[in-house]
mmCIF file with all atom_site columns, C-alpha atoms and ligand atoms in Angstrom:
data_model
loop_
_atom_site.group_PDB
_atom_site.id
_atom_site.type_symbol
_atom_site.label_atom_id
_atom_site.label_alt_id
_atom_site.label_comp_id
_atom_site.label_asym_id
_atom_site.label_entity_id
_atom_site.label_seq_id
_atom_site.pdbx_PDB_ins_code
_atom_site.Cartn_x
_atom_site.Cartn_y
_atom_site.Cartn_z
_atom_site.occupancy
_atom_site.B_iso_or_equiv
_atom_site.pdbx_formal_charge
_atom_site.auth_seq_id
_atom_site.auth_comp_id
_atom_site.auth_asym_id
_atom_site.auth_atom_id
_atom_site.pdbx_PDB_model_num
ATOM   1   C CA . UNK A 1 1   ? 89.830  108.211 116.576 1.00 0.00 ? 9   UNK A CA 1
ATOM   2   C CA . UNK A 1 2   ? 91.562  109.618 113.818 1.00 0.00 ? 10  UNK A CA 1
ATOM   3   C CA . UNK A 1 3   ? 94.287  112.285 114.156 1.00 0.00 ? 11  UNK A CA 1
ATOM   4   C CA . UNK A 1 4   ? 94.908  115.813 112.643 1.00 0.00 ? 12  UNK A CA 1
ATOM   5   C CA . UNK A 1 5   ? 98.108  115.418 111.444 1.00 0.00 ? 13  UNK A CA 1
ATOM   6   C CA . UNK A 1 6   ? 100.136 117.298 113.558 1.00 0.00 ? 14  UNK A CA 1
ATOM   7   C CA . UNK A 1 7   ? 103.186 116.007 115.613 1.00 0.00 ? 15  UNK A CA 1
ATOM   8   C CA . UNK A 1 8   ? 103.495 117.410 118.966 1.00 0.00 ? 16  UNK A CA 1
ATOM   9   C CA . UNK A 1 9   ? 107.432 118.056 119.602 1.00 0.00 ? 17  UNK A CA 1
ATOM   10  C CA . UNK A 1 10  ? 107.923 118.200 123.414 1.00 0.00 ? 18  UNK A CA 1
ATOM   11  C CA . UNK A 1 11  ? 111.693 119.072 124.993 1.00 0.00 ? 19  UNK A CA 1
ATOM   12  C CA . UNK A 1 12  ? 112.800 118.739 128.847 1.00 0.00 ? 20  UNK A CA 1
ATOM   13  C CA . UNK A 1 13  ? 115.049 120.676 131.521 1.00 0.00 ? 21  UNK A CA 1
ATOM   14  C CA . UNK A 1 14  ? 117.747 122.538 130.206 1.00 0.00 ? 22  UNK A CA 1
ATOM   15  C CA . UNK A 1 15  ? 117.087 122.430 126.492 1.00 0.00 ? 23  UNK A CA 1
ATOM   16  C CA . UNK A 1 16  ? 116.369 125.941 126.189 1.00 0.00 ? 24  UNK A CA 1
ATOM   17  C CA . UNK A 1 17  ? 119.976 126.204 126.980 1.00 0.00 ? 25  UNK A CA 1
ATOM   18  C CA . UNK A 1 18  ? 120.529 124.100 123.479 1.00 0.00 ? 26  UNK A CA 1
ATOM   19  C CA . UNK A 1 19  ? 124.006 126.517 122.157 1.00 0.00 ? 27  UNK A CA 1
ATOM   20  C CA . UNK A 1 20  ? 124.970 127.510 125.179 1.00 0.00 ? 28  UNK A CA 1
ATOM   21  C CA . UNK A 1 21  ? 124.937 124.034 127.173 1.00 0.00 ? 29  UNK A CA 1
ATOM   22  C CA . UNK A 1 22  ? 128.347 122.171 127.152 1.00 0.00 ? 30  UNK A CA 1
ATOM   23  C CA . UNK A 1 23  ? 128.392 122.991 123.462 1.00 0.00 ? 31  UNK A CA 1
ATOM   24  C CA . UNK A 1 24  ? 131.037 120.192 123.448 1.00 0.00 ? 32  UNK A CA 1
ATOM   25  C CA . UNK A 1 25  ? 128.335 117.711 124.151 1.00 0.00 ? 33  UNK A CA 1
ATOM   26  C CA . UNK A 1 26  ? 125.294 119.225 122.791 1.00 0.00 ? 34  UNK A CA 1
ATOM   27  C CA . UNK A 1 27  ? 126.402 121.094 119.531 1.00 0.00 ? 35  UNK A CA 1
ATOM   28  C CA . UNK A 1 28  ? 126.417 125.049 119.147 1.00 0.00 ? 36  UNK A CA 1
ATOM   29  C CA . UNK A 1 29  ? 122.838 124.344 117.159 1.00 0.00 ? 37  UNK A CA 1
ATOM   30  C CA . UNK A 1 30  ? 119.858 126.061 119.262 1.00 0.00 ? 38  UNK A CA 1
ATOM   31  C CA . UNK A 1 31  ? 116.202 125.029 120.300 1.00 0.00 ? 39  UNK A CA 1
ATOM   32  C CA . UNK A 1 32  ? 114.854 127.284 117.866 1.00 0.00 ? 40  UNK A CA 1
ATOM   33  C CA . UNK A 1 33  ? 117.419 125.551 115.410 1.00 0.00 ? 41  UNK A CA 1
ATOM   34  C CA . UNK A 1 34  ? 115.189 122.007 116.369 1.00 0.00 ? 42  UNK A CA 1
ATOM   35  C CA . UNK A 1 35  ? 112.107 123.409 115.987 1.00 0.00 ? 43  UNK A CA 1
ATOM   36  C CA . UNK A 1 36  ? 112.725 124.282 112.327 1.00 0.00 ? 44  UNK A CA 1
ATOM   37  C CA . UNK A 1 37  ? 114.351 121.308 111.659 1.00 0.00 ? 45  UNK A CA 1
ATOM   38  C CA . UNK A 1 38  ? 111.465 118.910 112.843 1.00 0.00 ? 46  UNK A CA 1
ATOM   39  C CA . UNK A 1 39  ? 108.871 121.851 111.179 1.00 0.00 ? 47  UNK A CA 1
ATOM   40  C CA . UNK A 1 40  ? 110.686 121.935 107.904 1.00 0.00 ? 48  UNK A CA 1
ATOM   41  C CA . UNK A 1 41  ? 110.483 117.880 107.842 1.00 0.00 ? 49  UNK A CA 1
ATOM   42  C CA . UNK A 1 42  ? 107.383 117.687 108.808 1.00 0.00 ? 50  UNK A CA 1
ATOM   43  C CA . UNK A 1 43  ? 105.881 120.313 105.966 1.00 0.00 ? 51  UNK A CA 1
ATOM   44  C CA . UNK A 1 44  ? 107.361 118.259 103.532 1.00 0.00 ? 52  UNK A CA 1
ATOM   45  C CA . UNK A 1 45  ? 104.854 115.288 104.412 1.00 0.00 ? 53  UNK A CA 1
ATOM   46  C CA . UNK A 1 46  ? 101.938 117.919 105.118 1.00 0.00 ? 54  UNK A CA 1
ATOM   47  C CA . UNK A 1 47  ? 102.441 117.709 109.094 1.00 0.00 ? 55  UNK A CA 1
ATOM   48  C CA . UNK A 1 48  ? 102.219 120.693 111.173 1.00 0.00 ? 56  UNK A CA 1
ATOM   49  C CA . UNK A 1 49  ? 104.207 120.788 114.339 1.00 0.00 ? 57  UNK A CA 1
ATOM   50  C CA . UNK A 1 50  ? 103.217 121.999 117.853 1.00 0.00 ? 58  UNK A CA 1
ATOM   51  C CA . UNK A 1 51  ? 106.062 122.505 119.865 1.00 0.00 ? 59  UNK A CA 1
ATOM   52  C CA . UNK A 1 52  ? 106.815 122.909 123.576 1.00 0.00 ? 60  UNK A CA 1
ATOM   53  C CA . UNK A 1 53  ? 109.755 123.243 126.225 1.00 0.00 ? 61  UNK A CA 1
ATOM   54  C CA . UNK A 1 54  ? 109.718 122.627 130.293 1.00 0.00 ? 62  UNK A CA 1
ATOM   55  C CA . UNK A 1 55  ? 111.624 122.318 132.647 1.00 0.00 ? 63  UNK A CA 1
ATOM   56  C CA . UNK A 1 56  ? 109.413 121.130 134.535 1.00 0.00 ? 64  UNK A CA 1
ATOM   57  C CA . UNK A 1 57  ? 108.095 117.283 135.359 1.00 0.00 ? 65  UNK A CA 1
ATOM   58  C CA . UNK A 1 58  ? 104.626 117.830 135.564 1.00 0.00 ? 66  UNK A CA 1
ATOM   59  C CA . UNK A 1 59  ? 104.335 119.859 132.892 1.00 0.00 ? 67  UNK A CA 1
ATOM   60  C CA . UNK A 1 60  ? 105.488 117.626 130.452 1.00 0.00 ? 68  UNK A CA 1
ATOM   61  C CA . UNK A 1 61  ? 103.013 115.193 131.373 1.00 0.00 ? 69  UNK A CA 1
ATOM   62  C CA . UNK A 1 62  ? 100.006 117.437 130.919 1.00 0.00 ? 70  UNK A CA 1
ATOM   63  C CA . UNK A 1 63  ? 101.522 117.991 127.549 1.00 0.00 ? 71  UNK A CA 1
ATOM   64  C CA . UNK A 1 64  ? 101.638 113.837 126.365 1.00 0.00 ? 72  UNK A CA 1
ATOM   65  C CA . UNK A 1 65  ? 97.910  114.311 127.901 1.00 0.00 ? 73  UNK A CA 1
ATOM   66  C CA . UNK A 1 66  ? 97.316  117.369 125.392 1.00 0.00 ? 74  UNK A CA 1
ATOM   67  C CA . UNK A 1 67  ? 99.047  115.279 122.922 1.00 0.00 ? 75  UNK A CA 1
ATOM   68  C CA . UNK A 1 68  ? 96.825  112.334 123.108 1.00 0.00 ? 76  UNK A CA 1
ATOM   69  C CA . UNK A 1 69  ? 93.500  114.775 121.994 1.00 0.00 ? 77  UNK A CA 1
ATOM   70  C CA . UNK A 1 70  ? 95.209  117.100 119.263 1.00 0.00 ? 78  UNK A CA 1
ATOM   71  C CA . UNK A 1 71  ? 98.537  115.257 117.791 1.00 0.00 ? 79  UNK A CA 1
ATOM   72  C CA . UNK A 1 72  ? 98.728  111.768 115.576 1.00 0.00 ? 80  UNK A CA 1
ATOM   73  C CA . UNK A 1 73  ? 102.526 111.472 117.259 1.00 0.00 ? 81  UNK A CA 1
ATOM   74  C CA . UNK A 1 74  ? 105.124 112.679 119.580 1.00 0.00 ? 82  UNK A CA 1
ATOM   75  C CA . UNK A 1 75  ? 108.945 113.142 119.030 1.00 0.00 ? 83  UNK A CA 1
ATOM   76  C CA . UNK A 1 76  ? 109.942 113.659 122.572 1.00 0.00 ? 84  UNK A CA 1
ATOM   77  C CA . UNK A 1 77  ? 114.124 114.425 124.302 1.00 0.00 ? 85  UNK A CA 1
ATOM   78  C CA . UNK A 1 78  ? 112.663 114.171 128.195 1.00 0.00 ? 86  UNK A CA 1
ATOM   79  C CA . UNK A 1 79  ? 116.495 115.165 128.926 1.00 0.00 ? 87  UNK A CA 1
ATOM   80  C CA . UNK A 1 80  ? 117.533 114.512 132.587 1.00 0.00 ? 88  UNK A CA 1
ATOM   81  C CA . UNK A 1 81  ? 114.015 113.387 133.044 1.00 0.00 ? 89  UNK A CA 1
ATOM   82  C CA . UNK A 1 82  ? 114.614 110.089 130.900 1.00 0.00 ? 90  UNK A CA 1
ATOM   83  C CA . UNK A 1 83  ? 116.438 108.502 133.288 1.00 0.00 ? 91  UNK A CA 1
ATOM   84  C CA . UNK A 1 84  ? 114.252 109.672 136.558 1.00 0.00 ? 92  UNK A CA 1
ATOM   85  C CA . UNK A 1 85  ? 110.600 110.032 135.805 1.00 0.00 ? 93  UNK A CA 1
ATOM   86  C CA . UNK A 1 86  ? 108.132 107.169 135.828 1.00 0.00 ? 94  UNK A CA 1
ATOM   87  C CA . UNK A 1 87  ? 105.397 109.932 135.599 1.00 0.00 ? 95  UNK A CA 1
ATOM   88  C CA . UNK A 1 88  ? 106.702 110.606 132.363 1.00 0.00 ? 96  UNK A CA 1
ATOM   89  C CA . UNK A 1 89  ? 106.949 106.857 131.682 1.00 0.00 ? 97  UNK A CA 1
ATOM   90  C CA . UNK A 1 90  ? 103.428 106.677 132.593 1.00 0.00 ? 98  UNK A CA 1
ATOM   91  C CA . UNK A 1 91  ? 101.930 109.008 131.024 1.00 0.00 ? 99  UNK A CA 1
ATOM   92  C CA . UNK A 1 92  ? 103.708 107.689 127.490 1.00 0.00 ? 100 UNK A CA 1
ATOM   93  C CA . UNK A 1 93  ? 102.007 104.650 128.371 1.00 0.00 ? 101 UNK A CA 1
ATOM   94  C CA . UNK A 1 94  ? 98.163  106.426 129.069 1.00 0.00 ? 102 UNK A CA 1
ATOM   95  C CA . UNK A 1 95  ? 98.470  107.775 125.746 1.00 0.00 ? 103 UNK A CA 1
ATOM   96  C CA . UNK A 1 96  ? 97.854  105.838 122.635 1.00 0.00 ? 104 UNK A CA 1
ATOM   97  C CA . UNK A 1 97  ? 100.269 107.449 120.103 1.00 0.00 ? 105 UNK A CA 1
ATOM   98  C CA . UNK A 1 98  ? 103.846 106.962 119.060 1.00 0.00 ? 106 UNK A CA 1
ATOM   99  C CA . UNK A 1 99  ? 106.130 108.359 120.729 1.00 0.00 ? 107 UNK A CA 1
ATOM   100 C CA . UNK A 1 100 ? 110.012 108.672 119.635 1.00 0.00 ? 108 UNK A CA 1
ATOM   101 C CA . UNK A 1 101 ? 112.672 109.107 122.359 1.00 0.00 ? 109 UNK A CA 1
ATOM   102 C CA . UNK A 1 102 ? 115.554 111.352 120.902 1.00 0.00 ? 110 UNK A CA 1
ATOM   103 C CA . UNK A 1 103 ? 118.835 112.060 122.479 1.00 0.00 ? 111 UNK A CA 1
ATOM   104 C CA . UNK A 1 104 ? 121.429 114.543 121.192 1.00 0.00 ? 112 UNK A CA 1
ATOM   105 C CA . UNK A 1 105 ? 124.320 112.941 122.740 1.00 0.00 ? 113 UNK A CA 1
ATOM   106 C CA . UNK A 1 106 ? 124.872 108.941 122.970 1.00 0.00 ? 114 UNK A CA 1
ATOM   107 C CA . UNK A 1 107 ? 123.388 108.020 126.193 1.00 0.00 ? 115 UNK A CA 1
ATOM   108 C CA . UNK A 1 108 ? 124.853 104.671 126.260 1.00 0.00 ? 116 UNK A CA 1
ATOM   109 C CA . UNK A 1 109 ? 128.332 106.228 125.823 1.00 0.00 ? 117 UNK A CA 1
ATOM   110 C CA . UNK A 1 110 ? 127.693 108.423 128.562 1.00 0.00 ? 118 UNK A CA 1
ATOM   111 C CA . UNK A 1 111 ? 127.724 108.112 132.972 1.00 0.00 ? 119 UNK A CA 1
ATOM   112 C CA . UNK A 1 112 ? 126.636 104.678 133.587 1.00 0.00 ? 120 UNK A CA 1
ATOM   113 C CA . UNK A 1 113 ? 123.022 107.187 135.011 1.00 0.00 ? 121 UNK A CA 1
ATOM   114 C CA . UNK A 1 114 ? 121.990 107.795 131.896 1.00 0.00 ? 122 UNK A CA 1
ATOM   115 C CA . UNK A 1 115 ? 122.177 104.466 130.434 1.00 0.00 ? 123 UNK A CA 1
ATOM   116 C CA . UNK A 1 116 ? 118.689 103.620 131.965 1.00 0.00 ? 124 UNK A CA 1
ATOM   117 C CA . UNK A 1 117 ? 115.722 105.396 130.057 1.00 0.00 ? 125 UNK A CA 1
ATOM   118 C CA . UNK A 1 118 ? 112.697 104.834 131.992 1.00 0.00 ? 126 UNK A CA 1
ATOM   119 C CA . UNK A 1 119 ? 110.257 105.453 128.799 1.00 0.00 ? 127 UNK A CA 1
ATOM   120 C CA . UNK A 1 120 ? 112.147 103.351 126.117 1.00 0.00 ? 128 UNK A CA 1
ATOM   121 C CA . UNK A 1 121 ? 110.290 100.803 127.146 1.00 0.00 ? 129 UNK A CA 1
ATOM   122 C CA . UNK A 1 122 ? 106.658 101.976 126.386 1.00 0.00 ? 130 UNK A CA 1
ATOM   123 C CA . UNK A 1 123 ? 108.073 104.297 123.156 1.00 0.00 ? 131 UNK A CA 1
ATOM   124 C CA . UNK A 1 124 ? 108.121 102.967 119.500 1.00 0.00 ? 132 UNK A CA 1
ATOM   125 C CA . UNK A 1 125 ? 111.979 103.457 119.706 1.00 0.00 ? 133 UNK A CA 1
ATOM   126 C CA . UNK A 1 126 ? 114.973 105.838 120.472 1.00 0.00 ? 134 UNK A CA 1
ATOM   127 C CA . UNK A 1 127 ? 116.854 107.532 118.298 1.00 0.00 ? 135 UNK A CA 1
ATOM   128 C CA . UNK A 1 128 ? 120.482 108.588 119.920 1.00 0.00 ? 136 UNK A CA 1
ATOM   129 C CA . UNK A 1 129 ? 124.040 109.836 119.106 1.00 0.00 ? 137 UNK A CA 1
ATOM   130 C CA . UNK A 1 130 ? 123.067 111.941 115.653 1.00 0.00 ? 138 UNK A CA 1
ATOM   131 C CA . UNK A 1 131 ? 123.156 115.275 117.171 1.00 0.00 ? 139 UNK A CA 1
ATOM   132 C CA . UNK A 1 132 ? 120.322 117.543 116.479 1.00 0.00 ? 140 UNK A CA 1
ATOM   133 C CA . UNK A 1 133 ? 120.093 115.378 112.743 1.00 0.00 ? 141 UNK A CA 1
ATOM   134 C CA . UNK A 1 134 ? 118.246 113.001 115.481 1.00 0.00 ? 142 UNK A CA 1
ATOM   135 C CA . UNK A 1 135 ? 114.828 115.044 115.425 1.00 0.00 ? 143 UNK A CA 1
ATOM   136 C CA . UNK A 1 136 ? 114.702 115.141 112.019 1.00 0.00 ? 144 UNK A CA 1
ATOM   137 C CA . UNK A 1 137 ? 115.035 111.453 111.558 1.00 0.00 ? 145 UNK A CA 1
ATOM   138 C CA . UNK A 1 138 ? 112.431 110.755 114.562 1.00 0.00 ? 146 UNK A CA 1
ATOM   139 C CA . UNK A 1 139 ? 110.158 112.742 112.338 1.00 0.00 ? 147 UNK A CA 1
ATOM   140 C CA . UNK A 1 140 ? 110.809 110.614 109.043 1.00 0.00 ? 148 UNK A CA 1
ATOM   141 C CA . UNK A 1 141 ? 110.131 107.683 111.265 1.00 0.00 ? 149 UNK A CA 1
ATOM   142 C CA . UNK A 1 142 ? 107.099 108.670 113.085 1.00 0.00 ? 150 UNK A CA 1
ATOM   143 C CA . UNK A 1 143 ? 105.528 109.985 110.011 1.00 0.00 ? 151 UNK A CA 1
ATOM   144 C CA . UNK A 1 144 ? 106.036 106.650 108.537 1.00 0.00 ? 152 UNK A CA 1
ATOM   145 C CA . UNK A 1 145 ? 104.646 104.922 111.390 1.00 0.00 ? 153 UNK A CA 1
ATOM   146 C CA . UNK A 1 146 ? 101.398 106.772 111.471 1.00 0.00 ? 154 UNK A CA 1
ATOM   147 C CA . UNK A 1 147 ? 100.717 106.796 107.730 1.00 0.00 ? 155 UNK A CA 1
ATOM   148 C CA . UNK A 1 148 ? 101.398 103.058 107.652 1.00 0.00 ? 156 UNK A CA 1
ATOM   149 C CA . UNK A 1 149 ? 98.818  102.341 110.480 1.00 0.00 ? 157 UNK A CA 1
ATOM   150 C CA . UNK A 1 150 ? 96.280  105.233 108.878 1.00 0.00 ? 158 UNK A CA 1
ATOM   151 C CA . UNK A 1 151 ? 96.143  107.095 111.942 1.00 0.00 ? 159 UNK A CA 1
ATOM   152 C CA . UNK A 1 152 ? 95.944  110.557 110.674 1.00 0.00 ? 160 UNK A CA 1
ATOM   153 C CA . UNK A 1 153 ? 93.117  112.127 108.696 1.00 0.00 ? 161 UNK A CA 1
ATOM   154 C CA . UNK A 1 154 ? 93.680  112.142 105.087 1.00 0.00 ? 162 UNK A CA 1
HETATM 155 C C1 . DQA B 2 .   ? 119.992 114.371 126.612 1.00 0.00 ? 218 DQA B C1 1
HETATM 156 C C2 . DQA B 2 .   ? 120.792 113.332 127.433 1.00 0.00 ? 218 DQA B C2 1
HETATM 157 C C3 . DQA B 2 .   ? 120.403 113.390 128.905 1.00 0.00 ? 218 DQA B C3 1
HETATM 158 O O1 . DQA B 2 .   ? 121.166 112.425 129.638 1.00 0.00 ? 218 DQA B O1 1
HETATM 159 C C4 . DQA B 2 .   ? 120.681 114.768 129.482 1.00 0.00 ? 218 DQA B C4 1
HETATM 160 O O2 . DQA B 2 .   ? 120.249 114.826 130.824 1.00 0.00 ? 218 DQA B O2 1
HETATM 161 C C5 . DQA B 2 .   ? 120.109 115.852 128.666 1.00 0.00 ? 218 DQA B C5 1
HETATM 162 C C6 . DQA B 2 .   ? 120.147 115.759 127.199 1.00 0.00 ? 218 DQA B C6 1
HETATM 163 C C7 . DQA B 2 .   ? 120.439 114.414 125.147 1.00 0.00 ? 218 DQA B C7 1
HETATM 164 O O3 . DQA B 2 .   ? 119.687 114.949 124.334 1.00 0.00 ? 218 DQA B O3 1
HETATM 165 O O4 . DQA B 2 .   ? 121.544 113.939 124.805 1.00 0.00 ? 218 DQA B O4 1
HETATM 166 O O5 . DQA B 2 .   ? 119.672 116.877 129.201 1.00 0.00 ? 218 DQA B O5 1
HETATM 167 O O6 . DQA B 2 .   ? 118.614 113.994 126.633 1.00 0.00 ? 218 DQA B O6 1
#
């Protein structure tokens, strides 16, 4: 089936907090900041963006389900849940798009916890360590992907 092309952009627990959360860490940058960045990158290649924060588990998996039906990709931080959830793993795995794992910070330089992702695995790849700059490249890759493989409607 062929995809609109529209990205779905789809943020865990505690990243409505982006600015305010261990800005040391995280950056002073805010959610809303994201969601412009990966809007205005996606405009440029005629994407639209749907966009959607939870802090809740379950949640996020109805919205990879959503995704699946109305979106030719995902660019996806699952946050604390990345290194917890196989639900979330799961459901990346029931859907058949792309989906790009972003982290703010550098996991791997992190707690020994969050060196595990449970969905890296089953996602076309991870993007980590770049700060917020990390959603706009995940877009310039997943854009890329789907155009090369002609998902999207033209
Ligand atoms: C994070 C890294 C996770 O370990 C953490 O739980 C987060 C944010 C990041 O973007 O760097 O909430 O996903």
């Amino acid at each position: 089936m062929m995809a609109a092309k529209r990205l779905f952009l789809i943020n865990g627990p505690n990243l409505n907090m982006l600015g305010k959360r261990e800005p040391g860490t995280y950056g002073n940058a805010s959610l809303a900041d994201v969601v412009k960045l990966v809007k205005d990158t996606a405009w440029e290649y005629g994407y639209e963006v749907e966009e959607f924060q939870s802090n809740h588990e379950g949640d996020l998996v109805d919205q990879l389900h959503k995704a699946d039906m109305q979106a030719a990709g995902v660019i996806m931080n699952p946050a604390a849940y990345t290194h917890t959830s196989i639900a979330l793993r799961d459901a990346v795995s029931a859907i058949s798009l792309p989906v790009v794992e972003v982290h703010i910070s550098n996991i791997h330089a992190r707690e020994p916890f969050r060196h595990q992702s449970m969905l890296a695995p089953v996602s076309q790849g991870q993007i980590v360590g770049f700060g917020i700059d990390g959603y706009r490249l995940a877009a310039l890759a997943i854009i890329k992907k789907i155009e090369s493989e002609g998902r999207h409607e033209k």
